[in-house]
PDB file of C-alpha atoms in Angstrom:
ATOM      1  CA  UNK O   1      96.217  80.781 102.171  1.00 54.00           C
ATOM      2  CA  UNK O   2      96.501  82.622 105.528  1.00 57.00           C
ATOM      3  CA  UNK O   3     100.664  82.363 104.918  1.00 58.00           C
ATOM      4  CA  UNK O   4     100.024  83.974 101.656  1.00 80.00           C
ATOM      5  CA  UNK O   5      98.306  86.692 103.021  1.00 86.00           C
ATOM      6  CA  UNK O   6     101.079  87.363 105.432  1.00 88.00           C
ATOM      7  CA  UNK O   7     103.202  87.792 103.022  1.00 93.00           C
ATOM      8  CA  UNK O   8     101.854  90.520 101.533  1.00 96.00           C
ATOM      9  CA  UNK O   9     101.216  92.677 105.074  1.00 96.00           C
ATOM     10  CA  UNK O  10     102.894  95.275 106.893  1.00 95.00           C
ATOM     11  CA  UNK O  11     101.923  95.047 110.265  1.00 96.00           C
ATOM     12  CA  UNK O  12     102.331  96.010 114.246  1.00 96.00           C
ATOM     13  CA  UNK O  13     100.831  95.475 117.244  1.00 97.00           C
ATOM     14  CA  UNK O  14     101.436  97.766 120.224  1.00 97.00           C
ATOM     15  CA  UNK O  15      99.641  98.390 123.859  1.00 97.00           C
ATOM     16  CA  UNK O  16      99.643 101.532 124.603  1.00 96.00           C
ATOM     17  CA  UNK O  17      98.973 103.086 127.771  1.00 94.00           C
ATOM     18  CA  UNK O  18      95.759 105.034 127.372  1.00 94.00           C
ATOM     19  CA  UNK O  19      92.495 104.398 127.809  1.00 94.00           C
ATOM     20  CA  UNK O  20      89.942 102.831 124.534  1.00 96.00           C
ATOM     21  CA  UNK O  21      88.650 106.139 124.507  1.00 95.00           C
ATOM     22  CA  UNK O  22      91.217 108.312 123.850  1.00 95.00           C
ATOM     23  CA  UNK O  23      92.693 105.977 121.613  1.00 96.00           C
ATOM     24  CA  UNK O  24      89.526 106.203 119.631  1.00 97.00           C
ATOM     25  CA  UNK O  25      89.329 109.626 119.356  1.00 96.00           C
ATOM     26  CA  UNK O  26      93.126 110.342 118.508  1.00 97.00           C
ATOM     27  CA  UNK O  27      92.415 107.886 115.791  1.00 97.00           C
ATOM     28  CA  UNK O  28      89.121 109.607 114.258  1.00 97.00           C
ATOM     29  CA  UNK O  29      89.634 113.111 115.144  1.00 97.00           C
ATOM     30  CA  UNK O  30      91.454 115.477 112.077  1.00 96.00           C
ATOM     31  CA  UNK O  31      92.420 117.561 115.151  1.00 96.00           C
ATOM     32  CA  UNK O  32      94.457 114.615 116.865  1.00 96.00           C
ATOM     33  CA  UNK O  33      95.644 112.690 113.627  1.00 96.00           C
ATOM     34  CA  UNK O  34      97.490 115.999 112.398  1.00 96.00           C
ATOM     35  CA  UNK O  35     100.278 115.544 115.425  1.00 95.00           C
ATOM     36  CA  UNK O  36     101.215 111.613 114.862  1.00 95.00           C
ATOM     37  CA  UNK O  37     100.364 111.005 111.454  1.00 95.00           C
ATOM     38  CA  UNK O  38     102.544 110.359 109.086  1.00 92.00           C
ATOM     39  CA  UNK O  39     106.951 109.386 109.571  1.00 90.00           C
ATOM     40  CA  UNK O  40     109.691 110.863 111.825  1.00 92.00           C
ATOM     41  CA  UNK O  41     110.060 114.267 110.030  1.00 92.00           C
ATOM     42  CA  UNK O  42     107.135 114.467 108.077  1.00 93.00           C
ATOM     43  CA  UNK O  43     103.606 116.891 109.041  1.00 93.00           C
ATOM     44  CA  UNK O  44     100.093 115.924 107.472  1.00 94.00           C
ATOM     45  CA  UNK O  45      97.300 118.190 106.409  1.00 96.00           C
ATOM     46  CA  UNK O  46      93.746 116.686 105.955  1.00 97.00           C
ATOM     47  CA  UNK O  47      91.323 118.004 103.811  1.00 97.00           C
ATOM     48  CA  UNK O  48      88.663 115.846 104.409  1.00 98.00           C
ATOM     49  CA  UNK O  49      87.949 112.891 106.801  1.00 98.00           C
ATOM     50  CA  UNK O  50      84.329 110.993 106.377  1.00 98.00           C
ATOM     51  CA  UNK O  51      84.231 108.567 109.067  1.00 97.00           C
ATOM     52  CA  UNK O  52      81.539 106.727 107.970  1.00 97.00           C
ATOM     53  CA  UNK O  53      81.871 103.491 105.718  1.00 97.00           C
ATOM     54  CA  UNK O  54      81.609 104.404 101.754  1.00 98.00           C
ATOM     55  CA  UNK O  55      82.998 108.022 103.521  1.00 98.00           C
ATOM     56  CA  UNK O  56      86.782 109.213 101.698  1.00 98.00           C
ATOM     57  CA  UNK O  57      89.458 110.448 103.654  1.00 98.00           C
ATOM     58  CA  UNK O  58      92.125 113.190 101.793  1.00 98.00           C
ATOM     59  CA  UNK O  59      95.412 113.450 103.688  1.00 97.00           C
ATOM     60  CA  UNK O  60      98.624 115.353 102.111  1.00 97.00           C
ATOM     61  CA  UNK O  61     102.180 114.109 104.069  1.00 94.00           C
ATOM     62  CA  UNK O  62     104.622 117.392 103.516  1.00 95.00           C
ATOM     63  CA  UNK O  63     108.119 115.423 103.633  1.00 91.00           C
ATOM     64  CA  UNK O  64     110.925 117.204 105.112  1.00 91.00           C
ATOM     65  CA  UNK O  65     112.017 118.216 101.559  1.00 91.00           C
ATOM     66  CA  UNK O  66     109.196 119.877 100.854  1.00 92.00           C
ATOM     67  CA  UNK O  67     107.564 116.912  98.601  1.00 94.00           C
ATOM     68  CA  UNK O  68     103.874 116.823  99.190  1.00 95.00           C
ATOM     69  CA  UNK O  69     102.150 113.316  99.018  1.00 93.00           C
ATOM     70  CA  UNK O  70      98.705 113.460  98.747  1.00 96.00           C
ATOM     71  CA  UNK O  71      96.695 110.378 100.013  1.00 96.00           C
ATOM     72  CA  UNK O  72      92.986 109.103  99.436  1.00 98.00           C
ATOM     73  CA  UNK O  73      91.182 106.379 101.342  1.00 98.00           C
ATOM     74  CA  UNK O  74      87.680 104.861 101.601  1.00 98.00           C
ATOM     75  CA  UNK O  75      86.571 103.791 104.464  1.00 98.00           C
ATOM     76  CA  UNK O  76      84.868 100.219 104.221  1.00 98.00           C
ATOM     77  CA  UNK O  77      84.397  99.482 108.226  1.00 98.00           C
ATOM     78  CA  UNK O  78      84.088 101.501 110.861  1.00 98.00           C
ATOM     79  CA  UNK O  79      82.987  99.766 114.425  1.00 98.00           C
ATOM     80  CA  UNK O  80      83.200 102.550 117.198  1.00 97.00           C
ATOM     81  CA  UNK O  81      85.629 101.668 119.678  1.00 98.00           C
ATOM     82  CA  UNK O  82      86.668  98.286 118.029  1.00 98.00           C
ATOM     83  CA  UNK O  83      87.643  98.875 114.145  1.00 98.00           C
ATOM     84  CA  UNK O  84      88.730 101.158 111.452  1.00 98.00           C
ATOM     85  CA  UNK O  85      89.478  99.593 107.663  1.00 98.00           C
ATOM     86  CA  UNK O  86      90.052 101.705 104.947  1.00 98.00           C
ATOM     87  CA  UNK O  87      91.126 101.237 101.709  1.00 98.00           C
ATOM     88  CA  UNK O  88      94.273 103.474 100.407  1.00 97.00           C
ATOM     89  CA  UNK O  89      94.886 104.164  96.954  1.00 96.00           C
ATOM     90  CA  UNK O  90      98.438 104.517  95.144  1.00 91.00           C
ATOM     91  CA  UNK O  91      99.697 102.666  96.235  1.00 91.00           C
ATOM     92  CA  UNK O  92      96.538 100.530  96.886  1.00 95.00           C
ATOM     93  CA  UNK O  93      96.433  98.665 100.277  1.00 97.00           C
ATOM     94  CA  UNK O  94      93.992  97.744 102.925  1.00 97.00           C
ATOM     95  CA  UNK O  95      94.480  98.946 106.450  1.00 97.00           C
ATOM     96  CA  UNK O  96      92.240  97.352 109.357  1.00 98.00           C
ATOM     97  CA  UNK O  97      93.456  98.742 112.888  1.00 98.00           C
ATOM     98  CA  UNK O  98      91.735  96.963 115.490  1.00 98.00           C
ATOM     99  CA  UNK O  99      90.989  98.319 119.492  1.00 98.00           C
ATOM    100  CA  UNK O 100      91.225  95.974 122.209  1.00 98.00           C
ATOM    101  CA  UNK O 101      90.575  97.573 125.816  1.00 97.00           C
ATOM    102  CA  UNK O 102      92.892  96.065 128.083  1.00 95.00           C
ATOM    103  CA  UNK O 103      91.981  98.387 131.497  1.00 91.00           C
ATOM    104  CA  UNK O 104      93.676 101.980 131.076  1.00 92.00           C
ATOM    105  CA  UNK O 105      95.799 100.843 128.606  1.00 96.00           C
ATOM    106  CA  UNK O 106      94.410 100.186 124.923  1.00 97.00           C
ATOM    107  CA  UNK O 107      96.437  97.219 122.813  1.00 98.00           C
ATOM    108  CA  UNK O 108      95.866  98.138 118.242  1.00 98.00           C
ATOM    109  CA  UNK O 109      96.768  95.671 116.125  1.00 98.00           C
ATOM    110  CA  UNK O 110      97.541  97.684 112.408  1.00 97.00           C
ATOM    111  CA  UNK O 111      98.174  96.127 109.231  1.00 97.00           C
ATOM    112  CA  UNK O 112      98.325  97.231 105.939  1.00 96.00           C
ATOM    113  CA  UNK O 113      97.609  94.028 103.187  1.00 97.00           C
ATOM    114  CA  UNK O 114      98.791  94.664  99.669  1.00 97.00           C
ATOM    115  CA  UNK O 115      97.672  92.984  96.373  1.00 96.00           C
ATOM    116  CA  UNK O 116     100.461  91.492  96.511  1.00 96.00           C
ATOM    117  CA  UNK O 117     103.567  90.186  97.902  1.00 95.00           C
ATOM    118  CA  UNK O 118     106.211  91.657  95.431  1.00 95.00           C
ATOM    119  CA  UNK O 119     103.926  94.962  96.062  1.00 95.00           C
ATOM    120  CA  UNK O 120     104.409  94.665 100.156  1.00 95.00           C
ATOM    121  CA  UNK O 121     108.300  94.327  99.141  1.00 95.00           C
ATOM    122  CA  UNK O 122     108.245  97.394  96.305  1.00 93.00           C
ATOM    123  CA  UNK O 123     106.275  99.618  99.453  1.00 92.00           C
ATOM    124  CA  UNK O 124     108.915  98.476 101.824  1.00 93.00           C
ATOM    125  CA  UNK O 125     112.026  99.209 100.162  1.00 92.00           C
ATOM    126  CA  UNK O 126     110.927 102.699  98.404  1.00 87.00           C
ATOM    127  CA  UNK O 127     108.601 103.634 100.874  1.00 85.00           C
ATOM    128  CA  UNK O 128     110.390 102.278 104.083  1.00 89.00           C
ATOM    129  CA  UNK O 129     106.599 101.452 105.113  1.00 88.00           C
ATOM    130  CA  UNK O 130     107.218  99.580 107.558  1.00 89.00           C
ATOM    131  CA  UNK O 131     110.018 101.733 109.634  1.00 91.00           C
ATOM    132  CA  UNK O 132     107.523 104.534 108.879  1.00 89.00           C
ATOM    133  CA  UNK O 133     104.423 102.399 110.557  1.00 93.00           C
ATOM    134  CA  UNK O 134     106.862 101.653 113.367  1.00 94.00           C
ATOM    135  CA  UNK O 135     107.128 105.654 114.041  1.00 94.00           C
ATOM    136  CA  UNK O 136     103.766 106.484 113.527  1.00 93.00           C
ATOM    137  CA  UNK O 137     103.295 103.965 116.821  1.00 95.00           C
ATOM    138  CA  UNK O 138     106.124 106.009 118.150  1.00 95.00           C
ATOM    139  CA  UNK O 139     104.914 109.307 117.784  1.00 95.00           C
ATOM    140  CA  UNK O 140     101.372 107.787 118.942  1.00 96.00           C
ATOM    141  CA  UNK O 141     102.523 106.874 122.368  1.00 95.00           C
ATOM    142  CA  UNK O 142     104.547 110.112 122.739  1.00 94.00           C
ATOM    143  CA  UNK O 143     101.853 112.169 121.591  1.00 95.00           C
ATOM    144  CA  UNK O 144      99.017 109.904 123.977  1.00 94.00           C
ATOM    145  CA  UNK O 145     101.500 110.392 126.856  1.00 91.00           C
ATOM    146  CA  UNK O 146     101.241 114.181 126.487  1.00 90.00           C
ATOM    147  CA  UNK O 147      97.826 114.161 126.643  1.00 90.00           C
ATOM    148  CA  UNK O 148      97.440 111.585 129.531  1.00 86.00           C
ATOM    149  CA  UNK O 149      99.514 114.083 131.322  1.00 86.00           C
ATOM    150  CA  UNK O 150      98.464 116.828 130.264  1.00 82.00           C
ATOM    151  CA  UNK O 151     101.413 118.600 128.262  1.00 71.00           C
ATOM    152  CA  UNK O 152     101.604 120.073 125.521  1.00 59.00           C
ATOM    153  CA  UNK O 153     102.764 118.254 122.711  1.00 50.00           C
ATOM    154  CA  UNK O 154     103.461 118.617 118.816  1.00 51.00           C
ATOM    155  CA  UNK O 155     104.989 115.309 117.018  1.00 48.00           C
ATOM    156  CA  UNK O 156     105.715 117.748 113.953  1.00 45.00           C
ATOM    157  CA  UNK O 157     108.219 119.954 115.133  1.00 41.00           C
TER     158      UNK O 157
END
């Protein structure tokens, strides 16, 4: 069963170097989200973000063309400073991101499990979902080191 289920995720683990903290809040906060979100070339808008379980999130990705994607999510699990899962819709998926302290630095493990594996592979190839998780991280960790040392940084331009 568990090799089943890895079939049909998209997922990355990554230590960056800032503290639990920090990572929390550029994970929960609109404000933060805005400047990583989304792939290389792409800006994000959010119109709403409940963090609270039952609570929806509304997110629109602007693509570089122009295209506008809007986005909706649930959250089902929210653990402050340990877990986020939410539950995306169209295509339907269910991310859990989880926080492990490791000193100053802060290690996420992110995944994204579809319904099913030939839905994973449909994401993948139209969506390039998982070269577009891999620069979220990017962006992350660019836009973290900015604010560990104190620049100024926007991921969208």
């Amino acid at each position: 069963m568990m090799e089943e289920a890895e079939s049909r995720k998209v997922r990355i683990t990554h230590t960056f170097k800032a503290p639990i903290s920090l990572m929390w809040e550029v994970w929960t906060r609109p404000e933060h989200l805005v400047h990583w979100w989304g792939p290389n070339g792409f800006t994000s808008t959010i119109e709403k973000m409940d963090l609270t379980e039952g609570g929806e999130w509304r997110m629109t990705l602007q693509g570089p063309g122009g295209t506008n994607y809007p986005n909706r999510s649930i959250f089902k699990e929210i653990t402050s400073l340990k877990k986020i899962v939410f539950e995306h819709f169209n295509p339907h998926f269910i991310t859990t991101v989880i926080f492990e302290s490791k000193g100053e630095e802060t290690q996420v493990d992110w995944s994204l499990l579809f319904d099913t594996a030939e839905m994973r592979d449909i994401v993948v190839k139209a969506h390039k979902a998982d070269e577009g998780q891999k620069q979220n991280v990017y962006k992350l960790e660019s836009y973290l080191f900015g604010l560990v040392n104190g620049l100024n940084v926007n991921m969208n331009e």
